[in-house]
Amino acid sequence: MATELYDLTVPVFTRGLKALSAILDKAAAHAAETGADPQALLALRLAPDMHPLSKQVQIACDGSKLCVARLSGAEAPVNEDTETTIDELKGRIDATLAFMASVPRDAIDGQEDREVVLKFPGGEWPFKGQAYVVGFAIPNVFFHLSTAYGLLRQAGVPLGKRDFLGNPG
Amino acid sequence: MATELYDLTVPVFTRGLKALSAILDKAAAHAAETGADPQALLALRLAPDMHPLSKQVQIACDGSKLCVARLSGAEAPVNEDTETTIDELKGRIDATLAFMASVPRDAIDGQEDREVVLKFPGGEWPFKGQAYVVGFAIPNVFFHLSTAYGLLRQAGVPLGKRDFLGNPG
């Protein structure tokens, strides 16, 4: 029976981003309860040369959006990365969810051999669609979701693994 | 064409764990260069109630091993979680890689509807094989791989995203 490419992308990223949005709600609630500055949470980094929480959220959204766009040929919405509050980041997530929901299954299923070329400052990374999803897009999105979760755990926000996983299965 | 279940498990976890092993090599090299205590690295946690790095490695191995065992019916090797050095953790990864390599494709392909019931102290979480892989096993393994990477980045080990991704595509 195997797994169609749509089922490896839209629902996976949708679940992850919904879980992230709920995690951001818990961060906001924790900040309100403790008097912490929610803006300070968004500036947290694991290392000086890693991205702050706000950017982790933006990249989790972009990784999802661009994967779905690259596979389907749908035009991805442009985001200017101007979000500076938890509410605005949740809006960014909502916009990403809406874009993904707008892409029909039949635009993604069957694209396993589609050429996907990632461009980096140092060169290009050519993939076929399936290898791109399994070897790059999924690990990359979960990396940024995990890092966002870890930053908020380190800041004392009460979260557990179930918050990260969302509602699978 | 779609994606067979084997291709969503053994090669994905193999790539992630090989990348983790190489990351641990870089951690050991960094400790040797800077005079840092490698044992102290293994005790790092993002939060007091999160697992230390050593346990993140063990869980990344267990998540991979148990997923492959549950889907295939193969008996997973028992690990006592006694590893206390980087070399021992790399051995644990090697043992996990060897187990996964011993499971043939045809023991995993087609198991999308297999019943997989996860047992927690608080109850049970029943899945079908495909939802278990996509909704639980992959996010969970990448969570622990990402957390291990983040802990070492926070400790100053020179790593980049490519170290996390390994060699996809």
CSV table of C-alpha atoms in Angstrom, one decimal, chain A residues 149 153 159-166, chain B residues 59 136 140 143-144:
chain,number,residue,atom,x,y,z
A,149,TYR,CA,10.5,23.4,22.1
A,153,ARG,CA,11.7,24.2,28.0
A,159,LEU,CA,5.9,21.5,28.3
A,160,GLY,CA,6.1,17.8,27.7
A,161,LYS,CA,6.8,15.5,24.8
A,162,ARG,CA,3.0,15.4,24.0
A,163,ASP,CA,3.1,19.1,23.4
A,164,PHE,CA,5.8,18.5,20.8
A,165,LEU,CA,4.1,15.5,19.1
A,166,GLY,CA,0.6,17.1,18.9
B,59,ILE,CA,16.6,7.3,23.2
B,136,PHE,CA,5.3,9.3,16.3
B,140,ASN,CA,10.4,11.4,18.2
B,143,PHE,CA,13.4,15.3,18.5
B,144,HIS,CA,16.2,13.5,20.3
